[in-house]
Structure formats: C-alpha cells, structure tokens
Amino acid sequence: MNPADLNFYLLAIPIASCIVCALLIVVLRPLLLRYALARPNARSSHKTPTPQGGGAAVIAATTIAVALSSVFCSTAIGTGILLVFVATVALAMVGAFDDLRSIPVLPRLILQALAAGIVLATLPTDIRIVPAVPIWSERALLLIGGLWFINLVNFMDGLDWMTLAETLPVTTALALFGLYGQLPAGPTIVALALGGAMIGFAPFNRPVARLFLGDVGSLPIGLLIAWCLLQLAAGGHLIAAVLLPLYYLADATITLARRMARGEAIWTAHRCHFYQRATENGLSVMQIVAEVFVLNVCLALLAACSIFLKSPYVEIMALTAGAGGVALVLVRFSRPRKSFS
C-alpha cells in the first residue's frame, strides 16, 4: 500500500468510529432509558435519573473501526490486538452487568485483573520498561498498574465531558506519536478509533448530559488506554507515558490515599475527587472540564517534547513542568472560589 492510500485509511478510522458510535447511541438510547437509568447517589453530580451505558457504543465502534482497518491495511496490525480486544469486550461485559446489577468488589477486581493479565500476556518477553528491575517484579507491578488504571478511569468518570477531556488529548497525542513513528501501528490505530468514538459520544454527554458512559465504557476505555501507554513506554518513552495521564493519576491516587488514611471504605461512592470538590467550590462543569482539557493538551505537548527532543534534561524538565501544572489545577479545584459580592 502506498503512503497516500495508507494516510487515507488512517484518516478514515476516527471518522468511521465517530459515525458508528453516534448511530449506535441513537439506536440504543431508548433501551438504555428503559433498562439502564443511573439514579443520583453519594457520588453523583447529576440530580435526575439519566441513562447510562453509552460506553457500549464507544467500545463497539472502536472495535468495528479497528477490525475494518485490519481489512484495508492488514500489515499494520499485530496479532496481539485480537487478545487485547477479547479482554476489552470481556471487561465491557463485566461493566455492563455491573451497570445493571451490582457486582461485589472482590469478584469485580478478579475479573478486571484477568483482563489486565490477558493484555500483559500479549507483551513479548524481551519488552522491558525498566530493565534494571527483574522481569517478574516488573510484570507484577504492571498488572497492579493496569488494574489501577482500569479503575481510575471509572473513578474519574463522574462529571459530564470529564472522560472526553481526558481521552481526546491522550488519544490524539498517541495517534500523532504513532504517525511520526514513535508508537507501533496497532496502538496508533486503536488510539485513532477510540478518539473518534469518543467524539461521536460527546454530543450526548454534553453538560447537562443526556447519556453517561457507564462502567461498560469507562472500564474498557481504561484498559485500552493503559495498553497504548504501555506500548509507548516499551518503545523507550516512559516519561511521555507518565505525562499523558498525569492529571488522572494524580487526582485519583491522591484521593484514594486520603480516603485510606481516614479509614474510609474506598469502594463506596463518594465526592472526594478534586474535580468533584471543584463543583462544590463554585466552578461550573464547563469550567472544570475546560481546565482539565487545556491541562491535558499541555501535558501532551510536554510529552511530545520528551520524545522528540531526546534529552534526559528535557525529560526531567517536562516531567517537572507537568507535575507543577497538575498541582496548580488540583490546588485551584480544592479551594473555594472567592466571592466579590
């Protein structure tokens, strides 16, 4: 396939994924209204019952777009993607069941760990992230990290457009890195497809949302992004792989640590995340997601600097700047807005 044809097919991936996702949502929404209403609870930012499960369309559209890309540019996709999508679809089914009927914490974690383990099994044994660490301990840490990433996307999906503000800059950056040869073709195509599907979902989740992702979407989205970031880190770009999701990592991890320190049941619904506190401190939903989106674009630019400028000094500076930017946003979210009345 000549480069012009390949570029055409790559451009078609997010467009097709976007259209398929939007069409599936139109078809599925009446069923979701009837069977999958999310009622307000201690964690909710919404005040009225709203259908959830839109993530089913996102994952279906992503899967279809990746499958179609394998037909038109078969040399671009590795065989490991099949197992990745087996794990993704299985995790989506777990999430769908949890949306309709609650699954106990331990079985849910076991099923999530199995999905993360399947994804890790696709890695060749010669791929290492930190060669100085024994491979068995690295793989164990990657399993824990994958499990955490699956859940943190779910934890952070508590505000309209919040997941879009995270996934769109991340998937766009991953796709661009791939187009410039810094990421394998497989995760590049997955990033293109997932980003397009999220754009197709966006009009339905626009504040005030008419549809939520649900666990059927947030869990497998976390798995797919974690796999893409793992592939980026395996290619020698660990700092970039940390920078791209740094806001989500910081907000979710700090919140979890605080709740554990207070002796709270960390698996119960809550409103302790920084972005949730921001709504209580006077910021509107649009202000919060706009700030998160801008922050993530800045993190993506810093990740690009760490990749293309190829200097340990630049990597340290990029990571420091990224951490500083995340800290500023978290502090702003945690402080009440000043009133001038």
mmCIF file of C-alpha atoms in Angstrom:
data_model
loop_
_atom_site.group_PDB
_atom_site.id
_atom_site.type_symbol
_atom_site.label_atom_id
_atom_site.label_comp_id
_atom_site.label_asym_id
_atom_site.label_seq_id
_atom_site.Cartn_x
_atom_site.Cartn_y
_atom_site.Cartn_z
ATOM 1 C CA MET A 1 0.000 0.000 0.000
ATOM 2 C CA ASN A 2 1.406 3.395 -0.981
ATOM 3 C CA PRO A 3 1.695 6.166 1.670
ATOM 4 C CA ALA A 4 -1.187 8.210 0.219
ATOM 5 C CA ASP A 5 -3.618 5.291 0.465
ATOM 6 C CA LEU A 6 -2.403 4.433 3.966
ATOM 7 C CA ASN A 7 -2.917 8.041 5.131
ATOM 8 C CA PHE A 8 -6.432 7.978 3.664
ATOM 9 C CA TYR A 9 -7.333 4.811 5.579
ATOM 10 C CA LEU A 10 -5.819 6.135 8.793
ATOM 11 C CA LEU A 11 -7.842 9.346 8.473
ATOM 12 C CA ALA A 12 -10.980 7.292 7.812
ATOM 13 C CA ILE A 13 -10.583 5.338 11.081
ATOM 14 C CA PRO A 14 -11.655 8.095 13.538
ATOM 15 C CA ILE A 15 -14.333 9.366 11.127
ATOM 16 C CA ALA A 16 -15.867 5.905 10.777
ATOM 17 C CA SER A 17 -15.623 5.275 14.505
ATOM 18 C CA CYS A 18 -17.306 8.606 15.277
ATOM 19 C CA ILE A 19 -20.208 7.965 12.902
ATOM 20 C CA VAL A 20 -20.737 4.368 14.032
ATOM 21 C CA CYS A 21 -20.709 5.396 17.685
ATOM 22 C CA ALA A 22 -23.258 8.177 17.181
ATOM 23 C CA LEU A 23 -25.570 5.900 15.171
ATOM 24 C CA LEU A 24 -25.351 3.127 17.766
ATOM 25 C CA ILE A 25 -26.221 5.568 20.542
ATOM 26 C CA VAL A 26 -29.316 6.753 18.652
ATOM 27 C CA VAL A 27 -30.403 3.112 18.322
ATOM 28 C CA LEU A 28 -29.517 2.072 21.885
ATOM 29 C CA ARG A 29 -30.688 5.125 23.836
ATOM 30 C CA PRO A 30 -34.395 4.123 24.065
ATOM 31 C CA LEU A 31 -33.339 0.765 25.550
ATOM 32 C CA LEU A 32 -30.960 2.456 27.969
ATOM 33 C CA LEU A 33 -33.700 4.860 29.041
ATOM 34 C CA ARG A 34 -35.851 1.873 29.906
ATOM 35 C CA TYR A 35 -33.355 -0.502 31.491
ATOM 36 C CA ALA A 36 -30.189 1.409 32.493
ATOM 37 C CA LEU A 37 -31.115 4.558 34.374
ATOM 38 C CA ALA A 38 -28.409 5.877 36.703
ATOM 39 C CA ARG A 39 -30.098 7.312 39.755
ATOM 40 C CA PRO A 40 -28.325 10.013 41.799
ATOM 41 C CA ASN A 41 -26.207 8.716 44.698
ATOM 42 C CA ALA A 42 -23.466 9.988 47.011
ATOM 43 C CA ARG A 43 -21.007 10.177 44.125
ATOM 44 C CA SER A 44 -23.286 11.727 41.516
ATOM 45 C CA SER A 45 -23.026 15.202 40.054
ATOM 46 C CA HIS A 46 -26.437 14.858 38.360
ATOM 47 C CA LYS A 47 -29.744 15.423 40.094
ATOM 48 C CA THR A 48 -32.146 13.499 37.849
ATOM 49 C CA PRO A 49 -32.083 9.869 36.642
ATOM 50 C CA THR A 50 -30.041 9.670 33.425
ATOM 51 C CA PRO A 51 -29.458 6.642 31.171
ATOM 52 C CA GLN A 52 -26.030 5.069 31.316
ATOM 53 C CA GLY A 53 -24.392 2.550 29.024
ATOM 54 C CA GLY A 54 -23.295 4.829 26.195
ATOM 55 C CA GLY A 55 -19.876 3.269 26.581
ATOM 56 C CA ALA A 56 -21.232 0.161 24.859
ATOM 57 C CA ALA A 57 -21.470 2.186 21.650
ATOM 58 C CA VAL A 58 -17.981 3.629 22.204
ATOM 59 C CA ILE A 59 -16.384 0.201 22.609
ATOM 60 C CA ALA A 60 -18.405 -1.337 19.778
ATOM 61 C CA ALA A 61 -17.461 1.498 17.414
ATOM 62 C CA THR A 62 -13.801 1.263 18.413
ATOM 63 C CA THR A 63 -13.794 -2.489 17.842
ATOM 64 C CA ILE A 64 -15.526 -2.180 14.469
ATOM 65 C CA ALA A 65 -13.164 0.570 13.293
ATOM 66 C CA VAL A 66 -10.077 -1.423 14.296
ATOM 67 C CA ALA A 67 -11.474 -4.547 12.622
ATOM 68 C CA LEU A 68 -12.165 -2.646 9.390
ATOM 69 C CA SER A 69 -8.668 -1.163 9.452
ATOM 70 C CA SER A 70 -7.250 -4.686 9.585
ATOM 71 C CA VAL A 71 -9.077 -5.440 6.329
ATOM 72 C CA PHE A 72 -7.764 -2.425 4.447
ATOM 73 C CA CYS A 73 -4.240 -2.217 5.926
ATOM 74 C CA SER A 74 -3.627 -5.732 7.269
ATOM 75 C CA THR A 75 0.134 -5.317 7.629
ATOM 76 C CA ALA A 76 -0.384 -2.517 10.166
ATOM 77 C CA ILE A 77 -1.936 -4.625 12.925
ATOM 78 C CA GLY A 78 -0.197 -7.170 15.098
ATOM 79 C CA THR A 79 -1.841 -10.420 16.175
ATOM 80 C CA GLY A 80 -1.732 -9.355 19.840
ATOM 81 C CA ILE A 81 -4.557 -6.881 19.230
ATOM 82 C CA LEU A 82 -7.021 -9.762 18.977
ATOM 83 C CA LEU A 83 -6.314 -10.756 22.579
ATOM 84 C CA VAL A 84 -6.400 -7.127 23.664
ATOM 85 C CA PHE A 85 -9.907 -6.773 22.246
ATOM 86 C CA VAL A 86 -11.014 -10.092 23.714
ATOM 87 C CA ALA A 87 -10.052 -8.659 27.116
ATOM 88 C CA THR A 88 -11.672 -5.311 26.241
ATOM 89 C CA VAL A 89 -15.002 -6.823 25.226
ATOM 90 C CA ALA A 90 -14.984 -9.150 28.253
ATOM 91 C CA LEU A 91 -14.353 -6.161 30.526
ATOM 92 C CA ALA A 92 -17.152 -4.241 28.814
ATOM 93 C CA MET A 93 -19.493 -7.153 29.584
ATOM 94 C CA VAL A 94 -18.415 -7.067 33.233
ATOM 95 C CA GLY A 95 -19.091 -3.329 33.284
ATOM 96 C CA ALA A 96 -22.479 -3.763 31.624
ATOM 97 C CA PHE A 97 -23.528 -6.329 34.228
ATOM 98 C CA ASP A 98 -22.314 -4.004 36.992
ATOM 99 C CA ASP A 99 -24.338 -1.145 35.489
ATOM 100 C CA LEU A 100 -27.500 -3.239 35.621
ATOM 101 C CA ARG A 101 -26.788 -5.307 38.756
ATOM 102 C CA SER A 102 -24.053 -4.521 41.218
ATOM 103 C CA ILE A 103 -21.117 -6.979 41.289
ATOM 104 C CA PRO A 104 -19.376 -7.493 44.669
ATOM 105 C CA VAL A 105 -15.986 -5.829 44.982
ATOM 106 C CA LEU A 106 -13.773 -8.936 45.089
ATOM 107 C CA PRO A 107 -15.222 -10.739 42.031
ATOM 108 C CA ARG A 108 -15.134 -7.446 40.133
ATOM 109 C CA LEU A 109 -11.451 -6.929 40.913
ATOM 110 C CA ILE A 110 -10.617 -10.524 39.976
ATOM 111 C CA LEU A 111 -12.327 -10.169 36.590
ATOM 112 C CA GLN A 112 -10.570 -6.848 35.983
ATOM 113 C CA ALA A 113 -7.216 -8.396 36.916
ATOM 114 C CA LEU A 114 -7.846 -11.246 34.454
ATOM 115 C CA ALA A 115 -8.479 -8.732 31.682
ATOM 116 C CA ALA A 116 -5.310 -6.821 32.565
ATOM 117 C CA GLY A 117 -3.387 -10.109 32.702
ATOM 118 C CA ILE A 118 -4.554 -11.058 29.197
ATOM 119 C CA VAL A 119 -3.268 -7.733 27.880
ATOM 120 C CA LEU A 120 0.078 -8.207 29.630
ATOM 121 C CA ALA A 121 0.332 -11.687 28.127
ATOM 122 C CA THR A 122 0.474 -10.095 24.672
ATOM 123 C CA LEU A 123 3.793 -8.435 25.507
ATOM 124 C CA PRO A 124 6.881 -10.201 24.131
ATOM 125 C CA THR A 125 9.236 -11.339 26.882
ATOM 126 C CA ASP A 126 12.017 -9.126 25.530
ATOM 127 C CA ILE A 127 9.970 -5.945 26.054
ATOM 128 C CA ARG A 128 11.072 -4.236 29.240
ATOM 129 C CA ILE A 129 10.071 -0.893 30.736
ATOM 130 C CA VAL A 130 12.768 -0.710 33.423
ATOM 131 C CA PRO A 131 15.486 -3.274 32.537
ATOM 132 C CA ALA A 132 17.166 -2.927 35.938
ATOM 133 C CA VAL A 133 14.110 -4.475 37.636
ATOM 134 C CA PRO A 134 13.634 -8.293 37.488
ATOM 135 C CA ILE A 135 11.071 -9.183 34.849
ATOM 136 C CA TRP A 136 8.749 -10.997 37.267
ATOM 137 C CA SER A 137 8.515 -7.979 39.562
ATOM 138 C CA GLU A 138 8.088 -5.617 36.613
ATOM 139 C CA ARG A 139 5.227 -7.704 35.260
ATOM 140 C CA ALA A 140 3.615 -7.840 38.720
ATOM 141 C CA LEU A 141 3.833 -4.063 39.032
ATOM 142 C CA LEU A 142 2.433 -3.645 35.518
ATOM 143 C CA LEU A 143 -0.508 -5.880 36.445
ATOM 144 C CA ILE A 144 -1.231 -3.762 39.519
ATOM 145 C CA GLY A 145 -0.793 -0.603 37.445
ATOM 146 C CA GLY A 146 -3.159 -1.882 34.760
ATOM 147 C CA LEU A 147 -5.767 -2.782 37.361
ATOM 148 C CA TRP A 148 -5.417 0.663 38.910
ATOM 149 C CA PHE A 149 -5.710 2.405 35.531
ATOM 150 C CA ILE A 150 -8.886 0.479 34.687
ATOM 151 C CA ASN A 151 -10.441 1.673 37.933
ATOM 152 C CA LEU A 152 -9.150 5.226 37.973
ATOM 153 C CA VAL A 153 -10.837 5.968 34.632
ATOM 154 C CA ASN A 154 -14.041 4.662 36.202
ATOM 155 C CA PHE A 155 -13.478 6.761 39.337
ATOM 156 C CA MET A 156 -12.817 9.909 37.315
ATOM 157 C CA ASP A 157 -15.869 9.457 35.085
ATOM 158 C CA GLY A 158 -18.098 11.420 37.436
ATOM 159 C CA LEU A 159 -18.710 14.638 35.519
ATOM 160 C CA ASP A 160 -20.172 15.391 32.100
ATOM 161 C CA TRP A 161 -17.433 15.528 29.435
ATOM 162 C CA MET A 162 -14.726 14.703 32.003
ATOM 163 C CA THR A 163 -13.675 11.462 30.298
ATOM 164 C CA LEU A 164 -13.757 13.235 26.923
ATOM 165 C CA ALA A 165 -11.472 15.970 28.299
ATOM 166 C CA GLU A 166 -9.023 13.226 29.277
ATOM 167 C CA THR A 167 -9.233 10.714 26.461
ATOM 168 C CA LEU A 168 -9.326 13.077 23.486
ATOM 169 C CA PRO A 169 -5.961 14.805 24.154
ATOM 170 C CA VAL A 170 -4.372 11.471 25.158
ATOM 171 C CA THR A 171 -5.589 9.507 22.127
ATOM 172 C CA THR A 172 -4.774 12.377 19.767
ATOM 173 C CA ALA A 173 -1.235 12.595 21.127
ATOM 174 C CA LEU A 174 -0.787 8.819 20.903
ATOM 175 C CA ALA A 175 -2.041 8.801 17.304
ATOM 176 C CA LEU A 176 0.316 11.637 16.326
ATOM 177 C CA PHE A 177 3.250 9.900 18.007
ATOM 178 C CA GLY A 178 2.394 6.798 16.007
ATOM 179 C CA LEU A 179 2.148 8.689 12.724
ATOM 180 C CA TYR A 180 5.636 10.030 13.410
ATOM 181 C CA GLY A 181 6.994 6.553 14.068
ATOM 182 C CA GLN A 182 7.205 6.694 17.864
ATOM 183 C CA LEU A 183 4.415 4.172 18.568
ATOM 184 C CA PRO A 184 3.639 0.820 16.873
ATOM 185 C CA ALA A 185 0.854 0.700 14.294
ATOM 186 C CA GLY A 186 -1.518 -1.337 16.494
ATOM 187 C CA PRO A 187 -1.893 1.114 19.388
ATOM 188 C CA THR A 188 -1.839 4.017 16.915
ATOM 189 C CA ILE A 189 -4.919 2.615 15.175
ATOM 190 C CA VAL A 190 -6.600 1.873 18.500
ATOM 191 C CA ALA A 191 -5.972 5.471 19.621
ATOM 192 C CA LEU A 192 -7.450 6.812 16.377
ATOM 193 C CA ALA A 193 -10.523 4.594 16.699
ATOM 194 C CA LEU A 194 -11.110 5.314 20.392
ATOM 195 C CA GLY A 195 -10.641 9.056 19.927
ATOM 196 C CA GLY A 196 -13.157 9.064 17.071
ATOM 197 C CA ALA A 197 -15.676 7.062 19.097
ATOM 198 C CA MET A 198 -15.410 9.495 21.998
ATOM 199 C CA ILE A 199 -16.136 12.391 19.628
ATOM 200 C CA GLY A 200 -19.251 10.510 18.484
ATOM 201 C CA PHE A 201 -20.286 10.107 22.132
ATOM 202 C CA ALA A 202 -19.560 13.749 23.057
ATOM 203 C CA PRO A 203 -22.851 15.399 21.900
ATOM 204 C CA PHE A 204 -24.873 13.037 24.083
ATOM 205 C CA ASN A 205 -22.698 13.636 27.160
ATOM 206 C CA ARG A 206 -22.529 17.421 26.755
ATOM 207 C CA PRO A 207 -23.468 19.194 30.016
ATOM 208 C CA VAL A 208 -26.188 18.655 31.066
ATOM 209 C CA ALA A 209 -25.662 15.076 29.872
ATOM 210 C CA ARG A 210 -28.435 13.027 28.263
ATOM 211 C CA LEU A 211 -26.303 9.879 28.474
ATOM 212 C CA PHE A 212 -23.437 8.526 30.583
ATOM 213 C CA LEU A 213 -20.674 6.103 29.649
ATOM 214 C CA GLY A 214 -21.345 3.708 32.497
ATOM 215 C CA ASP A 215 -18.911 1.030 33.629
ATOM 216 C CA VAL A 216 -19.460 -0.700 30.279
ATOM 217 C CA GLY A 217 -17.446 2.162 28.789
ATOM 218 C CA SER A 218 -15.126 3.501 31.465
ATOM 219 C CA LEU A 219 -13.564 0.141 32.404
ATOM 220 C CA PRO A 220 -12.563 -0.992 28.874
ATOM 221 C CA ILE A 221 -11.530 2.553 27.936
ATOM 222 C CA GLY A 222 -9.120 2.431 30.869
ATOM 223 C CA LEU A 223 -7.787 -0.913 29.649
ATOM 224 C CA LEU A 224 -7.258 0.276 26.066
ATOM 225 C CA ILE A 225 -5.522 3.494 27.085
ATOM 226 C CA ALA A 226 -3.346 1.614 29.571
ATOM 227 C CA TRP A 227 -2.284 -0.778 26.779
ATOM 228 C CA CYS A 228 -1.466 2.097 24.429
ATOM 229 C CA LEU A 229 0.558 3.859 27.130
ATOM 230 C CA LEU A 230 2.355 0.607 27.913
ATOM 231 C CA GLN A 231 3.329 0.286 24.262
ATOM 232 C CA LEU A 232 4.598 3.874 24.323
ATOM 233 C CA ALA A 233 6.675 3.188 27.456
ATOM 234 C CA ALA A 234 8.018 -0.052 25.953
ATOM 235 C CA GLY A 235 9.285 1.984 22.996
ATOM 236 C CA GLY A 236 11.582 3.933 25.314
ATOM 237 C CA HIS A 237 9.197 6.803 26.102
ATOM 238 C CA LEU A 238 8.391 6.172 29.762
ATOM 239 C CA ILE A 239 8.263 9.866 30.692
ATOM 240 C CA ALA A 240 5.776 10.585 27.903
ATOM 241 C CA ALA A 241 3.650 7.623 29.025
ATOM 242 C CA VAL A 242 3.545 9.073 32.551
ATOM 243 C CA LEU A 243 2.892 12.656 31.427
ATOM 244 C CA LEU A 244 -0.132 11.947 29.229
ATOM 245 C CA PRO A 245 -2.438 10.625 32.016
ATOM 246 C CA LEU A 246 -0.759 12.572 34.832
ATOM 247 C CA TYR A 247 -3.844 14.547 35.888
ATOM 248 C CA TYR A 248 -5.986 11.414 36.195
ATOM 249 C CA LEU A 249 -3.201 9.591 38.010
ATOM 250 C CA ALA A 250 -2.702 12.434 40.479
ATOM 251 C CA ASP A 251 -6.352 13.180 41.238
ATOM 252 C CA ALA A 252 -7.376 9.531 41.648
ATOM 253 C CA THR A 253 -4.270 8.378 43.530
ATOM 254 C CA ILE A 254 -4.168 11.288 45.994
ATOM 255 C CA THR A 255 -7.890 10.927 46.644
ATOM 256 C CA LEU A 256 -7.559 7.184 47.263
ATOM 257 C CA ALA A 257 -4.594 7.708 49.608
ATOM 258 C CA ARG A 258 -6.507 10.307 51.607
ATOM 259 C CA ARG A 259 -9.558 8.078 51.968
ATOM 260 C CA MET A 260 -7.411 5.150 53.071
ATOM 261 C CA ALA A 261 -5.670 7.372 55.631
ATOM 262 C CA ARG A 262 -9.061 8.348 57.036
ATOM 263 C CA GLY A 263 -10.084 4.695 57.286
ATOM 264 C CA GLU A 264 -12.934 5.056 54.774
ATOM 265 C CA ALA A 265 -14.296 2.183 52.693
ATOM 266 C CA ILE A 266 -12.565 3.053 49.438
ATOM 267 C CA TRP A 267 -15.000 1.032 47.296
ATOM 268 C CA THR A 268 -18.056 3.094 48.319
ATOM 269 C CA ALA A 269 -19.449 6.071 46.387
ATOM 270 C CA HIS A 270 -18.069 9.470 47.365
ATOM 271 C CA ARG A 271 -17.430 13.029 46.190
ATOM 272 C CA CYS A 272 -13.846 13.488 47.346
ATOM 273 C CA HIS A 273 -12.065 13.793 43.988
ATOM 274 C CA PHE A 274 -10.599 17.210 43.278
ATOM 275 C CA TYR A 275 -12.830 17.725 40.244
ATOM 276 C CA GLN A 276 -15.894 16.888 42.357
ATOM 277 C CA ARG A 277 -14.833 19.280 45.091
ATOM 278 C CA ALA A 278 -14.390 21.960 42.425
ATOM 279 C CA THR A 279 -18.132 21.877 41.689
ATOM 280 C CA GLU A 280 -18.819 22.439 45.386
ATOM 281 C CA ASN A 281 -16.259 25.250 45.457
ATOM 282 C CA GLY A 282 -18.081 27.323 42.849
ATOM 283 C CA LEU A 283 -16.671 26.187 39.498
ATOM 284 C CA SER A 284 -19.118 25.198 36.771
ATOM 285 C CA VAL A 285 -18.912 21.855 34.989
ATOM 286 C CA MET A 286 -17.783 23.580 31.796
ATOM 287 C CA GLN A 287 -15.048 25.476 33.638
ATOM 288 C CA ILE A 288 -13.745 22.269 35.205
ATOM 289 C CA VAL A 289 -13.678 20.176 32.037
ATOM 290 C CA ALA A 290 -12.199 23.096 30.061
ATOM 291 C CA GLU A 291 -9.340 23.427 32.564
ATOM 292 C CA VAL A 292 -8.732 19.676 32.550
ATOM 293 C CA PHE A 293 -8.758 19.649 28.738
ATOM 294 C CA VAL A 294 -6.279 22.539 28.492
ATOM 295 C CA LEU A 295 -4.066 20.913 31.123
ATOM 296 C CA ASN A 296 -4.097 17.638 29.186
ATOM 297 C CA VAL A 297 -3.181 19.420 25.950
ATOM 298 C CA CYS A 298 -0.223 20.993 27.782
ATOM 299 C CA LEU A 299 0.772 17.579 29.159
ATOM 300 C CA ALA A 300 0.604 16.154 25.626
ATOM 301 C CA LEU A 301 2.898 18.928 24.367
ATOM 302 C CA LEU A 302 5.343 18.211 27.183
ATOM 303 C CA ALA A 303 5.186 14.509 26.324
ATOM 304 C CA ALA A 304 6.000 15.390 22.714
ATOM 305 C CA CYS A 305 8.997 17.440 23.853
ATOM 306 C CA SER A 306 10.270 14.492 25.911
ATOM 307 C CA ILE A 307 10.036 12.233 22.842
ATOM 308 C CA PHE A 308 11.289 14.389 20.000
ATOM 309 C CA LEU A 309 13.967 16.473 21.733
ATOM 310 C CA LYS A 310 15.622 13.268 23.012
ATOM 311 C CA SER A 311 17.448 14.579 26.053
ATOM 312 C CA PRO A 312 17.407 13.415 29.699
ATOM 313 C CA TYR A 313 17.469 17.078 30.707
ATOM 314 C CA VAL A 314 14.378 17.801 28.606
ATOM 315 C CA GLU A 315 12.614 14.748 30.061
ATOM 316 C CA ILE A 316 13.272 15.937 33.621
ATOM 317 C CA MET A 317 12.135 19.463 32.793
ATOM 318 C CA ALA A 318 9.000 18.186 31.031
ATOM 319 C CA LEU A 319 8.063 15.932 33.956
ATOM 320 C CA THR A 320 8.691 18.745 36.448
ATOM 321 C CA ALA A 321 6.603 21.204 34.430
ATOM 322 C CA GLY A 322 3.817 18.650 34.031
ATOM 323 C CA ALA A 323 3.746 17.881 37.741
ATOM 324 C CA GLY A 324 3.679 21.594 38.506
ATOM 325 C CA GLY A 325 0.773 22.193 36.141
ATOM 326 C CA VAL A 326 -1.217 19.315 37.620
ATOM 327 C CA ALA A 327 -0.510 20.579 41.147
ATOM 328 C CA LEU A 328 -1.770 24.070 40.242
ATOM 329 C CA VAL A 329 -5.031 22.680 38.868
ATOM 330 C CA LEU A 330 -5.556 20.405 41.876
ATOM 331 C CA VAL A 331 -4.980 23.315 44.275
ATOM 332 C CA ARG A 332 -7.378 25.514 42.311
ATOM 333 C CA PHE A 333 -10.034 22.793 42.364
ATOM 334 C CA SER A 334 -9.651 22.257 46.116
ATOM 335 C CA ARG A 335 -10.069 25.897 47.141
ATOM 336 C CA PRO A 336 -13.425 27.720 47.382
ATOM 337 C CA ARG A 337 -13.927 30.341 44.723
ATOM 338 C CA LYS A 338 -13.631 33.889 46.069
ATOM 339 C CA SER A 339 -16.798 35.924 46.106
ATOM 340 C CA PHE A 340 -16.619 39.632 45.269
ATOM 341 C CA SER A 341 -20.233 40.414 46.109
#
